[in-house]
Coordinates of C-alpha atoms in Angstrom, one line a residue:
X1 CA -11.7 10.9 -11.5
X2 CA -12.1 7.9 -13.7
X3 CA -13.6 4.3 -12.8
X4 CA -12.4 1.2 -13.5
X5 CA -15.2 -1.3 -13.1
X6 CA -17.2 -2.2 -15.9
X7 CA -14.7 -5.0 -17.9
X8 CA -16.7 -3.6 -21.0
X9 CA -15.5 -0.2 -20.3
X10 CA -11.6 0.3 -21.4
X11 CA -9.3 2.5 -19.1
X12 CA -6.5 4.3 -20.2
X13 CA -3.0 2.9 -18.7
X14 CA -2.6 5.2 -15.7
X15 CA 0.4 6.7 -14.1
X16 CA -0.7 7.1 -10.9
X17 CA 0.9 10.2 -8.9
X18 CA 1.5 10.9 -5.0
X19 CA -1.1 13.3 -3.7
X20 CA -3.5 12.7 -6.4
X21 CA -6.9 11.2 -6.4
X22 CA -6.8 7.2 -6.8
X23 CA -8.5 5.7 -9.7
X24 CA -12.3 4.6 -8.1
X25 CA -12.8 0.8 -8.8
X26 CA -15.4 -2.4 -8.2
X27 CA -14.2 -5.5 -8.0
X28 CA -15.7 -9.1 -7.5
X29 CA -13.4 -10.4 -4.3
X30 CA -13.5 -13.6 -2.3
X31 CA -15.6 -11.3 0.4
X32 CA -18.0 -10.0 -2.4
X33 CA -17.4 -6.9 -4.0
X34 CA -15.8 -4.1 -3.1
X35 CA -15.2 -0.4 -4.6
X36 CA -13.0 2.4 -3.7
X37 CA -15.5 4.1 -2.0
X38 CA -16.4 1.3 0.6
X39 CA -13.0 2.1 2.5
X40 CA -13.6 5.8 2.6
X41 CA -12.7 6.7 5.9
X42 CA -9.7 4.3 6.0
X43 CA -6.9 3.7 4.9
X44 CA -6.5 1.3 2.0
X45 CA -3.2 -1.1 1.2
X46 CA -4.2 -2.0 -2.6
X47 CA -1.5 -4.2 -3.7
X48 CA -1.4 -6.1 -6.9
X49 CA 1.0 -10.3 -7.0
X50 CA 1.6 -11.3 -10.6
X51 CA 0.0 -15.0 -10.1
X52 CA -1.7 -17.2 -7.2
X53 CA 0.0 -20.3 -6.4
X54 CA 3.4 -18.5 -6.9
X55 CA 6.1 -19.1 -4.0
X56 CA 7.1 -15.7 -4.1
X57 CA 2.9 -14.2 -3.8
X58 CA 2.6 -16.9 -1.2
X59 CA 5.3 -15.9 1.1
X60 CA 4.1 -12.0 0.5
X61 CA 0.2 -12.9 1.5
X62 CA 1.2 -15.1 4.5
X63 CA 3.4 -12.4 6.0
X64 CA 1.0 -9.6 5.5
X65 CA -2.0 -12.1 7.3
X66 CA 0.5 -12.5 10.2
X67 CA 0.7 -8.7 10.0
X68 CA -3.2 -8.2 9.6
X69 CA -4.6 -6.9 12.9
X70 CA -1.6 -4.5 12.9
X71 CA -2.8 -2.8 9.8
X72 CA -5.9 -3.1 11.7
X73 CA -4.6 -0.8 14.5
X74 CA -4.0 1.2 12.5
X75 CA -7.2 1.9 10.8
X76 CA -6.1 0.6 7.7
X77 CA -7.5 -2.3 5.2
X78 CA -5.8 -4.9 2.5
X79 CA -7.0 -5.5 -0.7
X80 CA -5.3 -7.9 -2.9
X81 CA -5.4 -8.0 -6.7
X82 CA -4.5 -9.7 -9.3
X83 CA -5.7 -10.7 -12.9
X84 CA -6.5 -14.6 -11.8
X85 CA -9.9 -15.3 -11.3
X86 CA -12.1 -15.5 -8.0
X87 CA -12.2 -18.9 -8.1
X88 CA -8.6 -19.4 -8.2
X89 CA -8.0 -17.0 -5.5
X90 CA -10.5 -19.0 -3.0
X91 CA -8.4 -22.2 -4.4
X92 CA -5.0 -20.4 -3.4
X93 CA -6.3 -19.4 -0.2
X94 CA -7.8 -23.1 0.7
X95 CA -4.3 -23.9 0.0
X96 CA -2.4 -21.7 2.3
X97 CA -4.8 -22.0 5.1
X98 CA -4.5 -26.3 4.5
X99 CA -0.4 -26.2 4.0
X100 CA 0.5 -23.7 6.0
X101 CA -2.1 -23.1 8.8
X102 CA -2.4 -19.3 7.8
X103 CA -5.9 -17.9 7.3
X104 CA -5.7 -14.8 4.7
X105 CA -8.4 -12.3 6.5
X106 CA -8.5 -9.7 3.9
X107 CA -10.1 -10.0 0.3
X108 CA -8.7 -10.4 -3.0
X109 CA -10.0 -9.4 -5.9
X110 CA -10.3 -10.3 -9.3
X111 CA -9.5 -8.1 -12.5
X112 CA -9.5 -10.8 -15.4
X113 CA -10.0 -7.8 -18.3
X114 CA -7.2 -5.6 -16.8
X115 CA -9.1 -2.4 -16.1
X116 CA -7.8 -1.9 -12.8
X117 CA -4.3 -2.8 -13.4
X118 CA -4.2 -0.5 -16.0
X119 CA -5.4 2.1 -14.4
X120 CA -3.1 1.8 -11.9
X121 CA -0.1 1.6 -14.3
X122 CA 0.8 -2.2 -12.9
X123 CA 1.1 -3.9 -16.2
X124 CA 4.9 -3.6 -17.1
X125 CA 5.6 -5.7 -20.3
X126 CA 9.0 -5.5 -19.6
X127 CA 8.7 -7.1 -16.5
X128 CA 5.8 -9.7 -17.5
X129 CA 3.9 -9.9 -20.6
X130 CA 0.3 -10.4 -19.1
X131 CA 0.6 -10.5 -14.9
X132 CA 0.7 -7.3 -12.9
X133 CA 4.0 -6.3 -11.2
X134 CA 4.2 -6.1 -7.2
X135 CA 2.4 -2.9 -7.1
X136 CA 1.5 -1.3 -3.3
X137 CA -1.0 1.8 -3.0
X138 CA -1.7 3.4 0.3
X139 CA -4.8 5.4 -0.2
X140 CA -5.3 7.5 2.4
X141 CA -9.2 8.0 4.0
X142 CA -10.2 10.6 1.7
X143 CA -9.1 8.6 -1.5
X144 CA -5.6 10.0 -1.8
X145 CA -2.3 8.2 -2.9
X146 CA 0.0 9.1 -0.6
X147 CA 2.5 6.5 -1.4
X148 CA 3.1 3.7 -3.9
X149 CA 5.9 1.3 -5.2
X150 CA 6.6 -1.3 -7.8
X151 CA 8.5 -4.5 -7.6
X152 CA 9.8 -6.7 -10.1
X153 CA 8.1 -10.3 -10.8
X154 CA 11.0 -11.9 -8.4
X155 CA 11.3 -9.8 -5.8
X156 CA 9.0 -10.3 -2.7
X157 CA 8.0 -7.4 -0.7
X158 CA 8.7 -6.2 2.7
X159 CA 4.9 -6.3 4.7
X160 CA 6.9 -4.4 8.3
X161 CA 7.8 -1.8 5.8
X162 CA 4.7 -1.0 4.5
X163 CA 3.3 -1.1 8.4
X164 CA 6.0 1.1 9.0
X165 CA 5.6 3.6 6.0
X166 CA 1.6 3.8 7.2
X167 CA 2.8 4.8 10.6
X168 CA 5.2 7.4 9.4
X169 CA 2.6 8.9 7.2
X170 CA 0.1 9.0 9.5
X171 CA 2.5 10.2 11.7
X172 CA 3.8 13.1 9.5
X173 CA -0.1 13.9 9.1
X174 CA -0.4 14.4 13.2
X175 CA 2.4 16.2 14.1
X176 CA 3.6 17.9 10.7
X177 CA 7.3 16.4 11.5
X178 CA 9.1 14.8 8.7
X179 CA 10.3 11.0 9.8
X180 CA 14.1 10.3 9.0
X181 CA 15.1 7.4 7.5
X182 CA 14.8 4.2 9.5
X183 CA 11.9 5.9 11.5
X184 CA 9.9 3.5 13.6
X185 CA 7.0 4.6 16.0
X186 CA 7.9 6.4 18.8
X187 CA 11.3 7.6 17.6
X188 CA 11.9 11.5 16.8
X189 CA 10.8 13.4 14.1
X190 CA 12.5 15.9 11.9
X191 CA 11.7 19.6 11.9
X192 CA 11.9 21.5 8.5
X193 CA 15.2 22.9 7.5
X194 CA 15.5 26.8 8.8
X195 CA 15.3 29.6 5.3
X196 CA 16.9 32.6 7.0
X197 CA 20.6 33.1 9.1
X198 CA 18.8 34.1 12.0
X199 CA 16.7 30.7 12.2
X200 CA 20.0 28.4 11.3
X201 CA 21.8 30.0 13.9
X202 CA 19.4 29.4 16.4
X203 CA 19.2 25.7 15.7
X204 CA 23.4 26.0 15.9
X205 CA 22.9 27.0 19.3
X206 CA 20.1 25.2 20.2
X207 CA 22.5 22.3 20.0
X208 CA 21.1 21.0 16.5
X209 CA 23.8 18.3 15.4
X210 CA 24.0 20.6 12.0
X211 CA 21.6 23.6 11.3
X212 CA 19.7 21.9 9.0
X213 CA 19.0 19.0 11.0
X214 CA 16.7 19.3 14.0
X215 CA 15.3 16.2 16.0
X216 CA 12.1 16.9 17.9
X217 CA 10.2 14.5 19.7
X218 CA 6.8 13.3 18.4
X219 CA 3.4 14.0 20.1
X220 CA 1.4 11.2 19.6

């Protein structure tokens, strides 16, 4: 597993994959540090913004505050990145909290040589030439990335859908059902498509809307 810590040592652009060990990091935040390893246990929402005092990265951080003790719930933490310093993330934040009355709970950290954004394949030149893209990792407790997207410079993010994709994967995790799409807690999973006749007719009969699709109501 490599690290991305030390600004002295270079990492190799990543290309992070789904199921695969996340890069381990340590980063100087406006909480103090923080590494990989202190959210073992939890869940993690690492998520990159290309700039502080952006409209854009604004609107993104205020939504996910308002959506912090849900994460929360949920056993999961937020860790924000960018390649701005600490200093000008406590500015932004002083900001926010004076214009808009919204106090950001959860720590953002600052990654000024790039080693983390690299690592994490969040430098797209296309997009930007030195700012990270709107990258999201959910790492699950173990240290596993179990899901991750990338938005463009412009595009804000949706903070209920990540919620939402955490509950469906820990959802998926508890009862081993597959959530269909527009899933939202409490709705009915999916059971896996039968492999034989025998099993496909069965689901037929059962009363299966098609025999490859099977609702079943979740346990938790």
């Amino acid at each position: 597993m490599n690290e991305a810590s030390d600004p002295n040592t270079p990492v190799s652009p990543g290309q992070p994959r789904l199921g695969e060990p996340a890069v381990r990091f340590r980063l100087r935040t406006t909480h103090g540090e923080r590494s990989l390893e202190d959210y073992r246990g939890r869940w993690l929402l690492l998520f990159s913004h290309p700039a502080d005092f952006t409209p854009v990265c604004t609107s993104e951080f205020i939504a996910l505050a308002k959506l912090y003790d849900r994460f929360q719930a949920l056993g999961c933490d937020l860790l924000g990145l960018s390649v701005d310093s600490v200093f000008a993330h406590l500015a932004w934040i002083r900001s926010i909290r004076e214009v808009f009355g919204v106090e950001i709970p959860f720590p953002i950290g600052e990654d000024i040589s790039m080693a983390v954004a690299s690592a994490y394949g969040m430098i797209h030149p296309a997009d930007t030439n030195t700012a990270t893209v709107r990258a999201s990792f959910l790492i699950d407790p173990t240290g596993i990335i179990r899901l991750f997207t990338y938005y463009p410079s412009p595009i804000g993010r949706n903070a209920e859908e990540m919620l939402r994709a955490l509950a469906a994967l820990q959802e998926t995790d508890a009862s081993g059902l597959s959530t269909p799409g527009e899933w939202r807690p409490g709705d009915d999973g999916l059971l896996p498509p039968p492999v034989t006749m025998e099993a496909a007719d069965a689901s037929v009969r059962s009363g299966a809307p098609a025999w490859y699709y099977k609702s079943q109501p979740v346990k938790t």
